[in-house]
Amino acid sequence: MNISYKWLKSYIDTALSPEETAAALTDIGLETGGIEEVESIRGGLRGLVAGKVLTCAAHPDSDHLHITTVDIGAGGILPIVCGAPNVAAGQTVAVAPVGTVLYDGDTEFKIKKSKIRGEVSEGMICSEKEIGLSQNHDGIMTLPDTVAAGTPIADYFQLDSDYRLEVDLTPNRIDAASHIGVARDLAAYLSKDAPVTVKKPSVADFRVDDNSRPIPVEVANPEACIRYSALTISGVTIKESPEWLQKRLKAIGLHPINNVVDITNFILYEYGQPLHAFDADKITGGKVIVRTLPAGSKIVTLDEVERTLADDDLIICNTCEGMCIAGVFGGRHSGISGATVNVFLESACFDPVFVRRTARRHGLSTDASFRYERGSDPNITVEALKRAAMLIKETAGGKISSDIVDVYPTPVQDFPVELSYVAVDRLIGKKLGANRIKSILKALEIKIINESADGLSLAVPPYRVDVKREADVIEEILRIYGYNNVEIPAKINASLQYRQRPDAVKIRNTMADYLVAQGFSEIWSNSLTKLSYYEQCESYPASGMVRLLNPLSADLGGLRQTLLFGGLEAIAYNANRQNPNLRLFESGNCYSYAAPADNNISLRNYCENEHFALFVTGKKENESWTMPQSDSSFFQLKAYVENLLLKMGFNLLSIKLEYFTSDLFAEGVLYLLPNGKALVEAGVVRRSILKRFGLENQVFYADIAMGLLQSSVRNHSVSFRETPKYPEVRRDLALLLDNGVAFAQIRDLAFKLERKILRAVDLFDVYDGKGVPEGKKSYAVSFILRDDERTLEDKYIDRVMQRFVDAFAKELGAILR
C-alpha cells in the first residue's frame, strides 16, 4: 500500500525524514519496501530558467515565427526562434536551453540546437502547458519583471516534492491500511520518549441542512451487513477536483476522476473506510435494500461486464434491481456521472467471509474488497461519512439533505483480554515494567479497564481484528517497544530432544541425493489443485477429495490426492519451453477424504500421507556425437526405483511384483511387501491423461509410499562385507517361454532353488521374432554363481544349472533353446 509522506505528516508532528520514517515503520512491523520521490510537476522544472527577451523580429521566411534574442543570465544570450503570437521584446519568460528535458504526458523530448527555416535556435520559450503548470497553450508564459535573468523556474514557483512510501502490509494488519492507521502506529512508536498524538480531522462542524430528500435503508441480511450508514447530498456539481485533492491522490499513485469520486477515494486512504457514492436520482423506488438475490440474477458492473450472481452474493438494491455488489464493485447504471446532481453516500461494514467469497467467485479485487475481506472497523462508518459529506460540500457544493441513516442492529464490542505482567516478561524475555507497558497500550488505543498488582484487564478496539488473546497483546507491546531493544541473553536454556528413528528427513535427503546424482531435478508443486483432474477418475475419485470452503480460484479448489498431476503440469511447462527431456522427483503430502456412513464427520475421515514421486520422459541421453539418442523407458524408471529400495536396505527378493492396468496407467507394477501392502506403484501413464496436459512424449511415473517405507526401514539394515576371495562364474540360458511368463518368476524360482551360491539373475536379451512360435518369446538369462568358502568346480556348477533347467521346464513350461 502506498503512503504519502506529506499526507502522513498532516496527522502527526514528526521531524523524521522520509528515510527515517520508513525505517521506523519497518521496525514496528510495517515493512517499507521502497521510497519514491513524487514531483508535483513531472521533471521538477529542472533546467528551466527565467530569461529577458532583448529583441523580437519577424522571421523573414514565415508569417507566424519570430526571431528573438534572450538573456538567461550566466548562460549568456541565446538566439531562439519562437512561434507564440504574444512574444515581445522586454518580456520575462521561461526558457528551456539546449539539453533541457520537457515532458508531454508519458513522452519526453530533449531540447536541441536546431535551424528553423534557416535561422539558428538554441532553446525554447515555453508556455504553461509545455512545462506542466496547466493546460493553457494560448501563448508563452510571462513572469514578473522583478524575476532576474537566470533564476531557476523551480525556485520561482517553490516546488515541493512529496515522497511515496511503499508499505508491505501483512494480511493481519488491515488496521494500517490508511494514513491515519499508519500515523497511529508511528505515534505509538515515537511516544516512547514523549507522548505523540494523532491529529484526526474534526467532524464537529457537521450539520444536516434539511431533511428534504431522505432515502430509507433496509438491511435484509444483517449477518452479511454488520452496519450500514448513509446520507443524501443534493445539488452537487460534478467537476474536476481542487488541486490539493488531486495532489493527495497522485502522490499515492491514484488517478483523479471527479470531485465526488475523488473524495470517496480520499476517505478510503485517510480512514481505511470504503465509501460508495450513488446517483440518488437512479435509485428506483427511493429506497435502498441490502440483500441477496436469487441465483442466476444479473448485474452489470462498472467495467461493463454482465455478471451472474450466486444466491449468497450480497447486493445493494433499489426496489426493482441490484445496483452494486456490496463491498466489491459498483454498478454501471447507478454510479456518479457528469450529470449527477444528487448523491446518496454509503459507508458500511460488511462481513469479511461474504465479501471474500463473492470477490473470488467473480474474479474481482478492488481497494474496497481488499479492506472488507480482512475486516473493516464498524465503529468509524459514521465518522468517515460525516468527513466525506463535509468535503463533498466543500468541493462540489450542494447541501446535506437527509439525516444520517445508521442501521447497526448488533454493535460490535471491544475484545476483552486479560494481561499478566509475568506473561509479558516471560514471552518478551525482558522486564519492561508496568508503567512502560501501560504507556504503550495507551498509545495503541487499547483501553485499560481494570488494574491489579498482577496485570491488567484490557478492551481491544474492533479495528484490531488480529488482537484477541494475551499473546497477541504481548506481541503488540514488543512490536512498539522494539525487537532490537531486547538484549541477547548471556545464558541460553535448551532441552535435549531425541530424534525419531528412523530419521524421516535423513531418508528423504538420502533418496534426493541419489536421484540428483543420477541427473534428476527436484520440483515443488502446489498442494492445492484443480477439481477437474479428479472428475471421472477411478483411481482417485472426486468424492475422495478434500475440498476448500473458500477457494481462491477454480484452479485451486481442493487438496491433491496424488503427486501425478502436479508433476505433469511441470513436465508440460518445460516441454512448452523446448525442454522435453526430463527426470524429475518430488516429495510431498497427499490428502484424501472418506465420507462417513452416518454423516458424522470427524478428523478420522481425513487422511494425510507423504509420498515420493519420480517422473521420467523424453530422451534417455542428451544429444551427442559419441552415441545415438534413445527414448526413455519404463525399465529405466524401474532401475531407479529398485536402486532406491536397495539404498534403503530392502531385500528385493522379499518384495513381490504384481502387474496391473488402471485408468491412469497403460501398464503398471506394484511392489508389495511380505504383508501385502503396496510400497511402490510404477508404470506408463496413459495417453488419454497426457493428452489433457498437451504432452506427446511418454511419461513414466513411480509413487513411493513414504510412511510405509519409513516404517519398514526399521526391519532392514545395510551391511558391509569384504571383497570376495573366490571368483564368480557366469552361466547363460536361452529359454523359450509363454508370453505370459515374467522375468521375475524366473528370478524368484532360481533363488528359491539355490540360495547359497546364486548371487544374481539378470535378463540381457528378449527375442520374439522369426523362428519363435506364436505366443512365445525367448529370454536370454544370465546367472552369477560364487561360493565364499571355495572355488566352484564345473561338475557342481553343471548340476546346479541342470536343476534350474528342470525346474523352469516343470514350473514355467520353459524349453531350453
PDB file of N, CA, C and O in Angstrom, residues 584-637:
ATOM      1  N   LEU A 584      12.504 -35.977 -13.102  1.00  0.00           N
ATOM      2  CA  LEU A 584      12.064 -35.138 -12.010  1.00  0.00           C
ATOM      3  C   LEU A 584      11.670 -35.999 -10.811  1.00  0.00           C
ATOM      4  O   LEU A 584      11.273 -37.151 -10.963  1.00  0.00           O
ATOM      5  N   PHE A 585      11.776 -35.405  -9.616  1.00  0.00           N
ATOM      6  CA  PHE A 585      11.239 -36.065  -8.430  1.00  0.00           C
ATOM      7  C   PHE A 585      10.638 -35.021  -7.502  1.00  0.00           C
ATOM      8  O   PHE A 585      10.991 -33.839  -7.555  1.00  0.00           O
ATOM      9  N   GLU A 586       9.699 -35.471  -6.680  1.00  0.00           N
ATOM     10  CA  GLU A 586       9.033 -34.573  -5.740  1.00  0.00           C
ATOM     11  C   GLU A 586       8.642 -35.350  -4.497  1.00  0.00           C
ATOM     12  O   GLU A 586       8.191 -36.497  -4.574  1.00  0.00           O
ATOM     13  N   SER A 587       8.810 -34.712  -3.356  1.00  0.00           N
ATOM     14  CA  SER A 587       8.350 -35.265  -2.082  1.00  0.00           C
ATOM     15  C   SER A 587       7.291 -34.329  -1.529  1.00  0.00           C
ATOM     16  O   SER A 587       7.492 -33.120  -1.460  1.00  0.00           O
ATOM     17  N   GLY A 588       6.150 -34.890  -1.156  1.00  0.00           N
ATOM     18  CA  GLY A 588       5.092 -34.034  -0.637  1.00  0.00           C
ATOM     19  C   GLY A 588       3.940 -34.848  -0.079  1.00  0.00           C
ATOM     20  O   GLY A 588       3.853 -36.062  -0.284  1.00  0.00           O
ATOM     21  N   ASN A 589       3.052 -34.157   0.609  1.00  0.00           N
ATOM     22  CA  ASN A 589       1.900 -34.815   1.223  1.00  0.00           C
ATOM     23  C   ASN A 589       0.727 -34.861   0.258  1.00  0.00           C
ATOM     24  O   ASN A 589       0.517 -33.927  -0.538  1.00  0.00           O
ATOM     25  N   CYS A 590      -0.039 -35.930   0.345  1.00  0.00           N
ATOM     26  CA  CYS A 590      -1.282 -36.073  -0.408  1.00  0.00           C
ATOM     27  C   CYS A 590      -2.415 -36.276   0.592  1.00  0.00           C
ATOM     28  O   CYS A 590      -2.205 -36.767   1.705  1.00  0.00           O
ATOM     29  N   TYR A 591      -3.624 -35.916   0.178  1.00  0.00           N
ATOM     30  CA  TYR A 591      -4.738 -35.844   1.108  1.00  0.00           C
ATOM     31  C   TYR A 591      -5.952 -36.577   0.534  1.00  0.00           C
ATOM     32  O   TYR A 591      -6.154 -36.607  -0.685  1.00  0.00           O
ATOM     33  N   SER A 592      -6.766 -37.127   1.414  1.00  0.00           N
ATOM     34  CA  SER A 592      -7.973 -37.811   0.958  1.00  0.00           C
ATOM     35  C   SER A 592      -9.055 -37.690   2.026  1.00  0.00           C
ATOM     36  O   SER A 592      -8.782 -37.371   3.191  1.00  0.00           O
ATOM     37  N   TYR A 593     -10.270 -37.947   1.585  1.00  0.00           N
ATOM     38  CA  TYR A 593     -11.440 -37.838   2.458  1.00  0.00           C
ATOM     39  C   TYR A 593     -12.349 -39.035   2.223  1.00  0.00           C
ATOM     40  O   TYR A 593     -12.597 -39.412   1.070  1.00  0.00           O
ATOM     41  N   ALA A 594     -12.813 -39.652   3.285  1.00  0.00           N
ATOM     42  CA  ALA A 594     -13.753 -40.763   3.197  1.00  0.00           C
ATOM     43  C   ALA A 594     -15.030 -40.356   3.905  1.00  0.00           C
ATOM     44  O   ALA A 594     -15.031 -40.104   5.117  1.00  0.00           O
ATOM     45  N   ALA A 595     -16.119 -40.257   3.157  1.00  0.00           N
ATOM     46  CA  ALA A 595     -17.389 -39.810   3.734  1.00  0.00           C
ATOM     47  C   ALA A 595     -17.903 -40.848   4.718  1.00  0.00           C
ATOM     48  O   ALA A 595     -17.920 -42.044   4.414  1.00  0.00           O
ATOM     49  N   PRO A 596     -18.330 -40.431   5.909  1.00  0.00           N
ATOM     50  CA  PRO A 596     -18.855 -41.389   6.898  1.00  0.00           C
ATOM     51  C   PRO A 596     -20.246 -41.872   6.516  1.00  0.00           C
ATOM     52  O   PRO A 596     -21.013 -41.152   5.868  1.00  0.00           O
ATOM     53  N   ALA A 597     -20.557 -43.070   6.926  1.00  0.00           N
ATOM     54  CA  ALA A 597     -21.869 -43.636   6.610  1.00  0.00           C
ATOM     55  C   ALA A 597     -22.989 -42.921   7.356  1.00  0.00           C
ATOM     56  O   ALA A 597     -24.113 -42.813   6.860  1.00  0.00           O
ATOM     57  N   ASP A 598     -22.685 -42.386   8.544  1.00  0.00           N
ATOM     58  CA  ASP A 598     -23.720 -41.756   9.365  1.00  0.00           C
ATOM     59  C   ASP A 598     -23.707 -40.230   9.293  1.00  0.00           C
ATOM     60  O   ASP A 598     -24.361 -39.561  10.090  1.00  0.00           O
ATOM     61  N   ASN A 599     -22.924 -39.678   8.337  1.00  0.00           N
ATOM     62  CA  ASN A 599     -22.813 -38.224   8.152  1.00  0.00           C
ATOM     63  C   ASN A 599     -22.222 -37.506   9.354  1.00  0.00           C
ATOM     64  O   ASN A 599     -22.312 -36.286   9.474  1.00  0.00           O
ATOM     65  N   ASN A 600     -21.612 -38.256  10.267  1.00  0.00           N
ATOM     66  CA  ASN A 600     -20.962 -37.656  11.435  1.00  0.00           C
ATOM     67  C   ASN A 600     -19.474 -37.477  11.124  1.00  0.00           C
ATOM     68  O   ASN A 600     -18.654 -38.350  11.400  1.00  0.00           O
ATOM     69  N   ILE A 601     -19.135 -36.337  10.541  1.00  0.00           N
ATOM     70  CA  ILE A 601     -17.776 -36.104  10.043  1.00  0.00           C
ATOM     71  C   ILE A 601     -16.850 -35.751  11.189  1.00  0.00           C
ATOM     72  O   ILE A 601     -17.185 -34.938  12.056  1.00  0.00           O
ATOM     73  N   SER A 602     -15.655 -36.360  11.205  1.00  0.00           N
ATOM     74  CA  SER A 602     -14.628 -36.053  12.194  1.00  0.00           C
ATOM     75  C   SER A 602     -13.278 -36.093  11.499  1.00  0.00           C
ATOM     76  O   SER A 602     -13.179 -36.381  10.299  1.00  0.00           O
ATOM     77  N   LEU A 603     -12.224 -35.824  12.271  1.00  0.00           N
ATOM     78  CA  LEU A 603     -10.878 -35.838  11.698  1.00  0.00           C
ATOM     79  C   LEU A 603     -10.498 -37.207  11.165  1.00  0.00           C
ATOM     80  O   LEU A 603      -9.644 -37.320  10.281  1.00  0.00           O
ATOM     81  N   ARG A 604     -11.136 -38.244  11.675  1.00  0.00           N
ATOM     82  CA  ARG A 604     -10.812 -39.584  11.208  1.00  0.00           C
ATOM     83  C   ARG A 604     -11.231 -39.820   9.767  1.00  0.00           C
ATOM     84  O   ARG A 604     -10.782 -40.776   9.136  1.00  0.00           O
ATOM     85  N   ASN A 605     -12.090 -38.944   9.252  1.00  0.00           N
ATOM     86  CA  ASN A 605     -12.500 -39.069   7.858  1.00  0.00           C
ATOM     87  C   ASN A 605     -11.487 -38.465   6.891  1.00  0.00           C
ATOM     88  O   ASN A 605     -11.653 -38.583   5.675  1.00  0.00           O
ATOM     89  N   TYR A 606     -10.472 -37.815   7.438  1.00  0.00           N
ATOM     90  CA  TYR A 606      -9.465 -37.174   6.594  1.00  0.00           C
ATOM     91  C   TYR A 606      -8.122 -37.878   6.769  1.00  0.00           C
ATOM     92  O   TYR A 606      -7.784 -38.334   7.859  1.00  0.00           O
ATOM     93  N   CYS A 607      -7.378 -37.947   5.693  1.00  0.00           N
ATOM     94  CA  CYS A 607      -6.100 -38.656   5.720  1.00  0.00           C
ATOM     95  C   CYS A 607      -5.031 -37.821   5.017  1.00  0.00           C
ATOM     96  O   CYS A 607      -5.300 -37.198   3.984  1.00  0.00           O
ATOM     97  N   GLU A 608      -3.844 -37.805   5.593  1.00  0.00           N
ATOM     98  CA  GLU A 608      -2.705 -37.072   5.025  1.00  0.00           C
ATOM     99  C   GLU A 608      -1.490 -37.989   5.064  1.00  0.00           C
ATOM    100  O   GLU A 608      -1.078 -38.442   6.127  1.00  0.00           O
ATOM    101  N   ASN A 609      -0.923 -38.282   3.896  1.00  0.00           N
ATOM    102  CA  ASN A 609       0.219 -39.191   3.797  1.00  0.00           C
ATOM    103  C   ASN A 609       1.294 -38.587   2.916  1.00  0.00           C
ATOM    104  O   ASN A 609       1.004 -37.906   1.924  1.00  0.00           O
ATOM    105  N   GLU A 610       2.552 -38.875   3.278  1.00  0.00           N
ATOM    106  CA  GLU A 610       3.678 -38.392   2.484  1.00  0.00           C
ATOM    107  C   GLU A 610       3.977 -39.383   1.358  1.00  0.00           C
ATOM    108  O   GLU A 610       3.958 -40.598   1.553  1.00  0.00           O
ATOM    109  N   HIS A 611       4.258 -38.831   0.185  1.00  0.00           N
ATOM    110  CA  HIS A 611       4.610 -39.647  -0.975  1.00  0.00           C
ATOM    111  C   HIS A 611       5.874 -39.094  -1.624  1.00  0.00           C
ATOM    112  O   HIS A 611       6.225 -37.918  -1.452  1.00  0.00           O
ATOM    113  N   PHE A 612       6.529 -39.956  -2.385  1.00  0.00           N
ATOM    114  CA  PHE A 612       7.758 -39.576  -3.095  1.00  0.00           C
ATOM    115  C   PHE A 612       7.570 -40.036  -4.537  1.00  0.00           C
ATOM    116  O   PHE A 612       7.373 -41.232  -4.788  1.00  0.00           O
ATOM    117  N   ALA A 613       7.602 -39.101  -5.472  1.00  0.00           N
ATOM    118  CA  ALA A 613       7.284 -39.411  -6.867  1.00  0.00           C
ATOM    119  C   ALA A 613       8.487 -39.219  -7.773  1.00  0.00           C
ATOM    120  O   ALA A 613       9.310 -38.319  -7.560  1.00  0.00           O
ATOM    121  N   LEU A 614       8.584 -40.075  -8.805  1.00  0.00           N
ATOM    122  CA  LEU A 614       9.622 -39.980  -9.835  1.00  0.00           C
ATOM    123  C   LEU A 614       8.942 -39.856 -11.187  1.00  0.00           C
ATOM    124  O   LEU A 614       7.933 -40.539 -11.456  1.00  0.00           O
ATOM    125  N   PHE A 615       9.487 -39.010 -12.052  1.00  0.00           N
ATOM    126  CA  PHE A 615       8.975 -38.825 -13.411  1.00  0.00           C
ATOM    127  C   PHE A 615      10.146 -38.940 -14.385  1.00  0.00           C
ATOM    128  O   PHE A 615      11.181 -38.286 -14.185  1.00  0.00           O
ATOM    129  N   VAL A 616       9.971 -39.731 -15.431  1.00  0.00           N
ATOM    130  CA  VAL A 616      10.990 -39.861 -16.482  1.00  0.00           C
ATOM    131  C   VAL A 616      10.277 -39.714 -17.821  1.00  0.00           C
ATOM    132  O   VAL A 616       9.252 -40.366 -18.065  1.00  0.00           O
ATOM    133  N   THR A 617      10.782 -38.859 -18.704  1.00  0.00           N
ATOM    134  CA  THR A 617      10.169 -38.645 -20.009  1.00  0.00           C
ATOM    135  C   THR A 617      11.206 -38.117 -20.991  1.00  0.00           C
ATOM    136  O   THR A 617      12.259 -37.605 -20.593  1.00  0.00           O
ATOM    137  N   GLY A 618      10.908 -38.250 -22.295  1.00  0.00           N
ATOM    138  CA  GLY A 618      11.803 -37.735 -23.328  1.00  0.00           C
ATOM    139  C   GLY A 618      12.937 -38.693 -23.641  1.00  0.00           C
ATOM    140  O   GLY A 618      12.817 -39.906 -23.508  1.00  0.00           O
ATOM    141  N   LYS A 619      14.058 -38.119 -24.056  1.00  0.00           N
ATOM    142  CA  LYS A 619      15.225 -38.906 -24.429  1.00  0.00           C
ATOM    143  C   LYS A 619      16.026 -39.317 -23.200  1.00  0.00           C
ATOM    144  O   LYS A 619      16.089 -38.594 -22.211  1.00  0.00           O
ATOM    145  N   LYS A 620      16.660 -40.492 -23.337  1.00  0.00           N
ATOM    146  CA  LYS A 620      17.442 -41.023 -22.224  1.00  0.00           C
ATOM    147  C   LYS A 620      18.744 -40.262 -22.062  1.00  0.00           C
ATOM    148  O   LYS A 620      19.216 -40.027 -20.952  1.00  0.00           O
ATOM    149  N   GLU A 621      19.362 -39.866 -23.194  1.00  0.00           N
ATOM    150  CA  GLU A 621      20.628 -39.134 -23.156  1.00  0.00           C
ATOM    151  C   GLU A 621      20.480 -37.822 -23.910  1.00  0.00           C
ATOM    152  O   GLU A 621      19.646 -37.701 -24.811  1.00  0.00           O
ATOM    153  N   ASN A 622      21.293 -36.850 -23.561  1.00  0.00           N
ATOM    154  CA  ASN A 622      21.344 -35.623 -24.334  1.00  0.00           C
ATOM    155  C   ASN A 622      22.032 -35.891 -25.669  1.00  0.00           C
ATOM    156  O   ASN A 622      22.829 -36.820 -25.801  1.00  0.00           O
ATOM    157  N   GLU A 623      21.709 -35.065 -26.642  1.00  0.00           N
ATOM    158  CA  GLU A 623      22.269 -35.256 -27.984  1.00  0.00           C
ATOM    159  C   GLU A 623      23.788 -35.137 -27.951  1.00  0.00           C
ATOM    160  O   GLU A 623      24.337 -34.195 -27.376  1.00  0.00           O
ATOM    161  N   SER A 624      24.469 -36.105 -28.553  1.00  0.00           N
ATOM    162  CA  SER A 624      25.934 -36.117 -28.550  1.00  0.00           C
ATOM    163  C   SER A 624      26.438 -36.900 -29.751  1.00  0.00           C
ATOM    164  O   SER A 624      25.781 -37.856 -30.204  1.00  0.00           O
ATOM    165  N   TRP A 625      27.628 -36.536 -30.249  1.00  0.00           N
ATOM    166  CA  TRP A 625      28.207 -37.263 -31.383  1.00  0.00           C
ATOM    167  C   TRP A 625      28.786 -38.618 -30.958  1.00  0.00           C
ATOM    168  O   TRP A 625      29.047 -39.484 -31.793  1.00  0.00           O
ATOM    169  N   THR A 626      28.954 -38.813 -29.626  1.00  0.00           N
ATOM    170  CA  THR A 626      29.586 -40.052 -29.157  1.00  0.00           C
ATOM    171  C   THR A 626      28.629 -41.237 -29.158  1.00  0.00           C
ATOM    172  O   THR A 626      29.066 -42.391 -29.180  1.00  0.00           O
ATOM    173  N   MET A 627      27.307 -40.968 -29.094  1.00  0.00           N
ATOM    174  CA  MET A 627      26.354 -42.075 -29.053  1.00  0.00           C
ATOM    175  C   MET A 627      25.007 -41.593 -29.559  1.00  0.00           C
ATOM    176  O   MET A 627      24.687 -40.418 -29.448  1.00  0.00           O
ATOM    177  N   PRO A 628      24.232 -42.502 -30.160  1.00  0.00           N
ATOM    178  CA  PRO A 628      22.900 -42.110 -30.642  1.00  0.00           C
ATOM    179  C   PRO A 628      21.941 -41.911 -29.472  1.00  0.00           C
ATOM    180  O   PRO A 628      22.098 -42.509 -28.409  1.00  0.00           O
ATOM    181  N   GLN A 629      20.934 -41.069 -29.673  1.00  0.00           N
ATOM    182  CA  GLN A 629      19.917 -40.868 -28.649  1.00  0.00           C
ATOM    183  C   GLN A 629      18.931 -42.026 -28.631  1.00  0.00           C
ATOM    184  O   GLN A 629      18.639 -42.623 -29.671  1.00  0.00           O
ATOM    185  N   SER A 630      18.414 -42.345 -27.460  1.00  0.00           N
ATOM    186  CA  SER A 630      17.379 -43.358 -27.325  1.00  0.00           C
ATOM    187  C   SER A 630      16.305 -42.845 -26.388  1.00  0.00           C
ATOM    188  O   SER A 630      16.567 -42.001 -25.531  1.00  0.00           O
ATOM    189  N   ASP A 631      15.087 -43.343 -26.566  1.00  0.00           N
ATOM    190  CA  ASP A 631      13.970 -42.893 -25.745  1.00  0.00           C
ATOM    191  C   ASP A 631      14.065 -43.486 -24.339  1.00  0.00           C
ATOM    192  O   ASP A 631      14.563 -44.597 -24.145  1.00  0.00           O
ATOM    193  N   SER A 632      13.566 -42.707 -23.363  1.00  0.00           N
ATOM    194  CA  SER A 632      13.456 -43.244 -22.012  1.00  0.00           C
ATOM    195  C   SER A 632      12.468 -44.408 -22.014  1.00  0.00           C
ATOM    196  O   SER A 632      11.585 -44.497 -22.882  1.00  0.00           O
ATOM    197  N   SER A 633      12.602 -45.295 -21.042  1.00  0.00           N
ATOM    198  CA  SER A 633      11.728 -46.465 -20.988  1.00  0.00           C
ATOM    199  C   SER A 633      11.292 -46.730 -19.556  1.00  0.00           C
ATOM    200  O   SER A 633      11.854 -46.179 -18.593  1.00  0.00           O
ATOM    201  N   PHE A 634      10.294 -47.595 -19.430  1.00  0.00           N
ATOM    202  CA  PHE A 634       9.831 -47.984 -18.114  1.00  0.00           C
ATOM    203  C   PHE A 634      10.933 -48.672 -17.318  1.00  0.00           C
ATOM    204  O   PHE A 634      11.029 -48.514 -16.099  1.00  0.00           O
ATOM    205  N   PHE A 635      11.788 -49.428 -18.008  1.00  0.00           N
ATOM    206  CA  PHE A 635      12.828 -50.172 -17.305  1.00  0.00           C
ATOM    207  C   PHE A 635      13.895 -49.244 -16.731  1.00  0.00           C
ATOM    208  O   PHE A 635      14.537 -49.565 -15.738  1.00  0.00           O
ATOM    209  N   GLN A 636      14.067 -48.085 -17.369  1.00  0.00           N
ATOM    210  CA  GLN A 636      14.961 -47.082 -16.796  1.00  0.00           C
ATOM    211  C   GLN A 636      14.402 -46.588 -15.463  1.00  0.00           C
ATOM    212  O   GLN A 636      15.117 -46.509 -14.460  1.00  0.00           O
ATOM    213  N   LEU A 637      13.098 -46.284 -15.434  1.00  0.00           N
ATOM    214  CA  LEU A 637      12.444 -45.873 -14.190  1.00  0.00           C
ATOM    215  C   LEU A 637      12.509 -46.992 -13.156  1.00  0.00           C
ATOM    216  O   LEU A 637      12.786 -46.750 -11.974  1.00  0.00           O
TER     217      LEU A 637
END
